[in-house]
Amino acid sequence: MKLRSVKGMNDILPVEARRFQRLENIFRQTVEAYGFEELRTPLVEELGLFQKSTGETSEVVQKQMFLLARERESLALRPEGTPSAARVYIGESQHAKEPITKWYYLGPMFRAEQPQRGRYRQFHQAGCELYGDAGPIADAEMISMLVLLAERLGLKGVQMSINTLGGAEARALYRQELVRFFEPKRSSLSEHACARLGDNPLRILDSKDPRDQEAAEGAPVLLDCLTPEDREHWRGLLHSLDALGVPYVVDPRLVRGLDYYTRTCFELTATSGEIGSQNAILGGGRYDDLLAGLGGQKTPAIGFAMGLERVLLALPDEIPERPPLVFLAPMGDAATQRCLLLAEALRRAGHRTELDGRGGSLKSMLRRANGMAARVCLVLGDTELSSGRIQCKDLARHEQLDLGLDEVLGRLSELLASDAGPTGRSAATEGRAE
Ligand code: HAM
């Protein structure tokens, strides 16, 4: 049997994991400044939760669920985070605890899609959900936060597209209008679009099939079906975005693939790096009817999720820097014992430290220290040990210092806090093959 990972599910090796960590840190810092707090939920939920929320007519539920069948239980791997967070919000009677709740989450999601670049069967999302605020200011703040997040992540050439899907009333009216528009063109639509005509005609608008795209030309626009309240919300959003100076594009074709959206929806796309055709970095919107639909109190809500793999594809392939490394090269048993203690003291003082306790030659230890891009290598042999000294090779400056064993901790902290020296030993010189 050949050992390999499951199709569309990737291992993330340490160097790549550092790129993920960088995104996660920037994400946490940014959303916490806006008052979001972390929520962690299980990877597995009852299938019914996704059927009722993500939606029976969504492609995700129809075709992409990973099911876990157990006796008398129908479970599924989560394809997205919004349903789980809504379940917790309702289960915890969160509405009774505070008027507005802001949660964020990070973690793997699972969709049985046909894998391609930027589209995987296990991928990672970082998302936020805000409950209890129906006004357009909440929408504007979230969109503004996302533009800031994209900027901090270093994404270039991004576009924030926004649209309104109206409330239930406007959408019912719009659905009728669309059916009236597409029905005479049924024969020129794809089979997929014909099926959508029955359950969710809005999805025909974002079909990638050229037949559907041609048929959709001149289709009625939802903006014309909005109720006065929907219209006021939409105007309020645009006004606040303009006041904040947030760049956006109104895209009347943006409908999103999940069933629960109402009013505002948005998507951030990128064109940089190796992103390719799966260019939606993040997407989200308002879902004011979902919580009541799941049996909770009627609670307005808005949220988004960002695909971490797609962000990484859109960014340059840089490895984030790590703190400088101290490498300990002892020669002989007594020196190894002394270095064992010194290494622990260095780590407790916060220095990334590697002890080579294999008992090899100095040459092989120095080769390893260089391979790991160590900033300094401390060499301790019998002679140094008996005189209470240690050799400190500054591998960045190509200098050697003779230090007292009792002063090494303090001197190293000073040296490591100074710049990396003329050769600039940092992530840039650090090999991926380490
Ligand atoms: P979504 O648009 O289905 O929305 O997914 C959000 C993001 O996850 C996408 O923009 C994309 O970056 C990433 N993504 C989705 N599927 C894949 C995949 N197969 N491989 C790689 N990346 C993928 C949601 O999931 C909603 N829960 C967002 C939301 C939160 N709406 C309200 N609150």
XYZ file of C-alpha atoms and ligand atoms in Angstrom:
467
model
C 0.000 0.000 0.000
C 1.337 3.395 -1.001
C 1.046 5.919 1.803
C -0.435 9.191 0.665
C -2.769 11.897 1.875
C -6.417 11.910 0.813
C -7.193 13.656 -2.486
C -7.588 17.406 -2.019
C -6.297 17.294 1.558
C -2.807 18.654 2.007
C -0.075 18.313 4.584
C 1.269 21.634 5.747
C 4.982 21.281 6.431
C 6.720 23.513 9.008
C 7.960 26.203 6.606
C 4.483 26.538 5.081
C 2.932 26.418 8.555
C 4.899 29.575 9.364
C 3.178 31.341 6.483
C -0.186 30.210 7.893
C 0.795 31.380 11.392
C 1.634 34.823 10.047
C -1.846 35.148 8.504
C -3.518 33.829 11.629
C -1.643 36.323 13.819
C -2.541 39.287 11.609
C -6.147 38.079 11.443
C -6.430 37.729 15.243
C -4.828 41.111 15.913
C -7.070 42.860 13.421
C -10.422 41.354 14.365
C -9.720 41.537 18.117
C -9.224 45.294 17.715
C -12.819 45.351 16.414
C -14.051 43.459 19.481
C -14.340 39.904 18.104
C -13.581 37.020 20.483
C -12.570 33.493 19.581
C -15.098 30.670 19.407
C -13.977 27.054 18.917
C -16.489 24.460 17.778
C -16.195 20.771 16.795
C -15.266 19.750 13.258
C -18.278 17.420 13.179
C -21.940 18.436 13.409
C -25.283 16.816 12.740
C -25.957 16.839 9.018
C -29.351 18.457 9.655
C -27.671 21.632 10.903
C -26.076 22.232 7.503
C -29.200 21.221 5.604
C -31.196 23.795 7.547
C -28.618 26.595 7.372
C -26.091 26.297 4.544
C -29.197 25.256 2.619
C -30.736 22.355 0.702
C -30.390 24.219 -2.594
C -26.739 25.137 -2.108
C -24.138 23.160 -4.021
C -22.240 22.646 -0.775
C -25.080 20.631 0.791
C -26.233 18.998 -2.434
C -22.855 17.736 -3.598
C -19.986 18.478 -1.279
C -20.737 17.109 2.170
C -18.411 14.598 3.800
C -20.863 12.370 5.630
C -20.106 10.224 8.637
C -22.819 7.647 8.925
C -23.211 6.070 12.335
C -26.018 4.039 13.811
C -29.014 6.341 14.294
C -26.782 9.366 13.702
C -26.199 11.343 10.562
C -23.081 13.433 11.017
C -21.013 15.552 8.661
C -17.648 17.275 8.577
C -18.290 20.999 8.657
C -18.125 22.677 5.236
C -18.222 26.179 6.787
C -18.296 27.812 10.227
C -21.480 29.908 10.191
C -23.946 27.093 11.085
C -21.892 25.905 14.084
C -21.548 29.432 15.455
C -25.307 29.988 15.012
C -25.986 26.701 16.835
C -23.832 27.869 19.768
C -25.422 31.334 19.771
C -28.895 29.791 20.044
C -27.895 27.017 22.456
C -26.185 29.428 24.837
C -29.144 31.882 24.725
C -26.496 34.417 23.839
C -29.132 37.044 22.933
C -30.126 37.184 26.621
C -26.513 37.726 27.760
C -25.514 40.694 25.632
C -27.177 42.773 22.921
C -24.352 42.327 20.442
C -22.095 39.285 20.173
C -18.931 39.210 18.055
C -17.162 35.887 17.502
C -14.306 34.771 15.296
C -13.013 31.314 14.424
C -10.099 29.711 12.629
C -9.849 26.166 11.404
C -10.212 23.499 8.754
C -13.391 23.110 6.683
C -14.278 20.208 4.389
C -15.973 20.206 0.999
C -15.862 17.292 -1.439
C -15.103 19.467 -4.477
C -13.048 18.619 -7.536
C -9.620 19.783 -6.346
C -7.703 22.370 -8.346
C -5.389 25.253 -7.494
C -7.060 27.269 -4.727
C -9.825 24.699 -4.266
C -9.269 21.861 -1.841
C -11.289 19.265 0.036
C -9.773 20.341 3.335
C -9.025 24.045 3.518
C -8.727 26.618 6.271
C -11.024 29.502 7.014
C -10.689 32.492 9.309
C -14.110 34.014 9.853
C -16.177 36.375 11.984
C -19.853 36.446 12.922
C -21.615 39.444 14.441
C -25.079 39.006 15.993
C -27.630 41.541 17.182
C -27.019 44.582 14.986
C -29.367 45.079 12.051
C -28.016 48.451 10.929
C -25.818 49.283 7.941
C -23.069 50.680 10.192
C -22.244 47.098 11.236
C -21.956 46.122 7.550
C -19.741 49.113 6.769
C -17.463 48.434 9.731
C -17.050 44.799 8.743
C -16.238 45.635 5.124
C -13.831 48.354 6.242
C -12.149 45.872 8.626
C -11.711 43.454 5.726
C -10.086 46.048 3.522
C -7.683 46.822 6.393
C -7.044 43.110 6.890
C -6.222 42.649 3.197
C -3.832 45.605 3.390
C -2.094 44.233 6.503
C -1.746 40.804 4.942
C 0.039 42.492 2.042
C -2.519 41.582 -0.621
C -2.188 43.656 -3.790
C -4.693 44.299 -6.569
C -7.717 43.314 -4.512
C -11.294 44.258 -5.272
C -14.152 44.418 -2.777
C -17.428 43.726 -4.578
C -20.689 44.349 -2.788
C -24.347 43.817 -3.553
C -27.682 43.667 -1.809
C -29.913 40.615 -1.998
C -32.795 42.400 -0.264
C -34.914 40.878 2.459
C -37.278 37.901 2.132
C -40.026 40.022 0.541
C -37.785 41.556 -2.115
C -36.256 38.206 -2.948
C -39.626 36.502 -3.346
C -40.603 39.225 -5.796
C -37.241 39.024 -7.563
C -37.510 35.250 -7.840
C -40.825 35.643 -9.661
C -39.307 38.235 -11.974
C -36.387 35.936 -12.748
C -38.614 32.931 -13.410
C -40.716 35.099 -15.735
C -37.508 36.218 -17.507
C -35.789 32.819 -17.798
C -38.821 30.560 -18.434
C -39.078 31.444 -22.172
C -35.301 30.823 -22.471
C -35.402 27.443 -20.712
C -34.223 25.528 -23.802
C -31.012 27.566 -24.015
C -30.083 27.112 -20.336
C -27.717 24.475 -18.903
C -29.335 21.528 -17.050
C -27.971 22.946 -13.835
C -29.667 26.296 -14.473
C -32.958 24.565 -15.409
C -32.941 22.839 -12.027
C -32.145 26.154 -10.290
C -35.114 27.762 -12.049
C -37.279 25.598 -9.811
C -35.533 26.086 -6.463
C -33.164 29.063 -6.532
C -33.202 31.057 -9.780
C -30.741 33.616 -8.352
C -27.984 31.048 -8.716
C -28.393 31.150 -12.513
C -26.885 34.635 -12.371
C -23.534 33.419 -11.077
C -23.376 30.344 -13.326
C -20.033 30.019 -15.122
C -21.691 28.225 -18.080
C -21.526 30.488 -21.195
C -25.092 29.445 -22.185
C -26.426 30.708 -18.869
C -24.305 33.833 -19.006
C -25.679 34.666 -22.429
C -29.249 33.963 -21.341
C -28.765 36.154 -18.256
C -27.989 39.237 -20.311
C -30.604 41.886 -19.642
C -32.019 39.951 -16.648
C -33.970 42.023 -14.133
C -31.848 43.420 -11.292
C -32.669 42.921 -7.649
C -32.150 46.591 -6.874
C -35.462 47.242 -8.662
C -37.338 44.862 -6.321
C -36.094 46.244 -2.999
C -38.545 47.353 -0.315
C -38.104 50.935 0.978
C -36.420 49.484 4.150
C -33.979 47.408 2.087
C -33.213 50.474 0.000
C -32.564 52.586 3.075
C -30.192 49.937 4.461
C -28.310 49.775 1.168
C -28.007 53.568 0.909
C -26.826 53.713 4.545
C -24.120 51.174 3.771
C -22.865 53.006 0.678
C -22.900 56.303 2.556
C -20.797 54.906 5.427
C -18.336 53.191 3.089
C -17.870 56.461 1.209
C -17.417 58.357 4.479
C -14.732 55.843 5.525
C -13.061 56.072 2.113
C -13.355 52.298 1.614
C -12.891 51.330 -2.050
C -15.627 49.023 -3.400
C -17.415 48.055 -6.586
C -21.162 47.399 -6.746
C -21.712 44.107 -8.559
C -25.432 43.378 -9.142
C -24.489 39.822 -10.250
C -22.936 38.918 -6.895
C -25.362 36.413 -5.329
C -23.128 34.046 -3.254
C -23.543 30.299 -3.104
C -25.073 29.682 0.317
C -28.808 29.916 0.952
C -28.993 32.081 4.070
C -27.999 35.531 2.844
C -30.241 38.591 3.073
C -29.481 42.195 2.110
C -25.738 42.974 2.068
C -23.332 40.476 0.552
C -19.703 40.963 -0.432
C -16.668 39.202 -1.829
C -12.997 40.179 -1.976
C -11.102 38.979 -5.039
C -7.399 39.131 -5.822
C -5.463 38.892 -9.059
C -1.909 38.736 -7.723
C 0.549 35.862 -7.262
C -0.523 32.377 -8.271
C -4.164 32.729 -7.306
C -5.557 31.561 -10.657
C -9.281 31.262 -11.343
C -10.387 30.521 -7.758
C -9.823 34.153 -6.918
C -12.351 34.795 -4.128
C -10.184 35.397 -1.074
C -13.144 35.896 1.229
C -16.891 36.213 1.127
C -19.765 36.914 3.416
C -22.854 38.911 4.089
C -25.875 39.490 6.215
C -28.173 36.610 7.245
C -30.979 38.197 9.260
C -33.375 35.224 8.994
C -31.073 32.301 9.731
C -31.226 32.243 13.524
C -35.015 32.303 13.616
C -35.014 29.646 10.882
C -32.944 27.406 13.154
C -35.401 27.845 16.014
C -33.687 30.733 17.801
C -34.874 34.262 18.504
C -35.084 36.484 15.462
C -31.582 37.994 15.493
C -29.918 39.955 12.726
C -26.429 38.764 11.857
C -23.560 39.396 9.474
C -20.302 37.563 8.888
C -17.582 36.505 6.495
C -14.947 33.823 6.036
C -11.535 34.091 4.400
C -9.786 31.145 2.732
C -6.234 30.990 4.074
C -4.843 28.863 1.233
C -6.116 31.399 -1.287
C -4.538 34.292 0.608
C -1.226 32.441 0.562
C -1.509 31.806 -3.176
C -2.075 35.518 -3.751
C 0.925 36.549 -1.656
C 4.604 36.346 -2.616
C 6.183 33.072 -1.539
C 8.126 34.595 1.376
C 9.005 32.731 4.548
C 8.343 34.786 7.666
C 11.361 35.458 9.873
C 11.947 33.526 13.049
C 13.784 34.713 16.158
C 17.582 34.237 15.996
C 18.867 30.769 16.813
C 21.569 29.990 19.390
C 23.393 26.747 18.607
C 25.337 24.886 21.283
C 28.218 22.689 20.152
C 29.741 20.770 23.086
C 32.762 18.521 22.741
C 33.070 15.733 25.272
C 30.724 14.370 27.935
C 31.409 16.959 30.633
C 30.886 19.817 28.169
C 27.634 18.219 26.938
C 26.321 18.048 30.517
C 27.241 21.726 31.058
C 25.607 22.720 27.743
C 22.457 20.827 28.710
C 22.051 23.227 31.633
C 23.049 26.259 29.597
C 20.544 25.396 26.829
C 17.708 25.208 29.360
C 18.735 28.568 30.864
C 18.825 30.161 27.393
C 15.367 28.820 26.524
C 13.935 30.023 29.820
C 15.347 33.453 28.966
C 13.356 33.235 25.705
C 16.113 32.402 23.215
C 15.484 29.840 20.500
C 18.227 27.326 21.281
C 19.425 24.091 19.739
C 21.799 21.724 21.557
C 23.689 19.216 19.442
C 24.135 16.378 21.915
C 25.070 13.687 19.391
C 28.783 13.821 20.206
C 29.939 14.537 16.640
C 32.915 16.515 15.402
C 33.057 20.308 15.676
C 33.068 20.479 11.875
C 29.796 18.546 11.570
C 28.164 20.604 14.327
C 29.203 23.863 12.669
C 27.842 22.587 9.369
C 24.514 21.908 11.060
C 24.550 25.312 12.792
C 25.092 26.991 9.430
C 22.418 24.839 7.771
C 19.938 25.991 10.398
C 21.038 29.621 9.855
C 22.017 29.937 13.525
C 22.962 33.444 14.548
C 25.593 32.280 17.036
C 27.288 29.000 17.790
C 28.619 28.432 21.316
C 31.533 26.000 21.399
C 32.461 24.338 24.661
C 35.328 21.837 25.030
C 37.303 20.470 27.997
C 39.847 23.324 27.988
C 37.172 26.049 27.985
C 35.178 24.206 30.631
C 38.104 23.987 33.067
C 38.846 27.705 32.626
C 35.139 28.685 32.906
C 35.073 30.138 29.373
C 33.043 29.451 26.233
C 33.733 30.352 22.596
C 30.956 32.328 20.957
C 31.072 32.272 17.160
C 28.997 35.118 15.737
C 28.036 33.447 12.464
C 26.503 36.602 11.018
C 29.478 38.899 11.621
C 32.112 36.187 11.265
C 33.593 37.174 14.620
C 34.606 35.124 17.609
C 34.183 36.183 21.231
C 35.690 34.559 24.276
C 33.052 34.768 27.014
C 32.936 33.772 30.682
C 30.435 30.914 31.222
C 28.747 32.980 33.933
C 28.259 36.040 31.691
C 27.121 34.250 28.527
C 23.393 34.662 29.144
C 23.564 38.431 29.574
C 26.034 38.977 26.714
C 23.963 36.855 24.328
C 20.777 38.761 25.091
C 22.611 41.991 24.155
C 24.124 40.522 21.025
C 20.860 38.995 19.764
C 18.973 42.211 20.370
C 21.470 44.068 18.131
C 21.078 43.879 14.353
C 21.967 40.743 12.432
C 25.266 42.198 11.248
C 26.675 42.799 7.790
C 25.502 39.509 6.286
C 21.957 40.028 7.592
C 21.285 36.491 8.758
C 17.529 36.298 8.747
C 14.714 34.515 6.963
C 16.106 35.763 3.687
C 19.238 33.637 4.096
C 17.486 30.764 5.777
C 17.155 27.707 3.562
C 13.783 26.042 3.014
C 15.582 22.702 2.930
C 16.504 22.978 6.592
P -17.824 30.790 1.249
O -17.859 31.851 0.187
O -18.415 29.493 0.926
O -18.522 31.422 2.523
O -16.324 30.559 1.698
C -15.517 31.624 2.143
C -14.114 31.533 1.566
O -13.550 30.246 1.875
C -14.040 31.615 0.059
O -14.046 32.964 -0.367
C -12.698 30.949 -0.223
O -11.637 31.869 -0.009
C -12.651 29.875 0.849
N -13.037 28.580 0.273
C -14.283 28.092 0.089
N -14.237 26.839 -0.436
C -12.939 26.539 -0.589
C -12.232 25.390 -1.065
N -12.867 24.298 -1.480
N -10.882 25.425 -1.084
C -10.210 26.530 -0.656
N -10.824 27.625 -0.174
C -12.162 27.645 -0.144
C -18.655 30.775 3.718
O -18.095 29.751 4.007
C -19.535 31.509 4.702
N -19.607 30.718 5.932
C -19.002 32.915 4.974
C -19.866 33.652 5.949
C -19.671 33.781 7.282
N -20.997 34.272 5.645
C -21.506 34.777 6.759
N -20.722 34.478 7.753
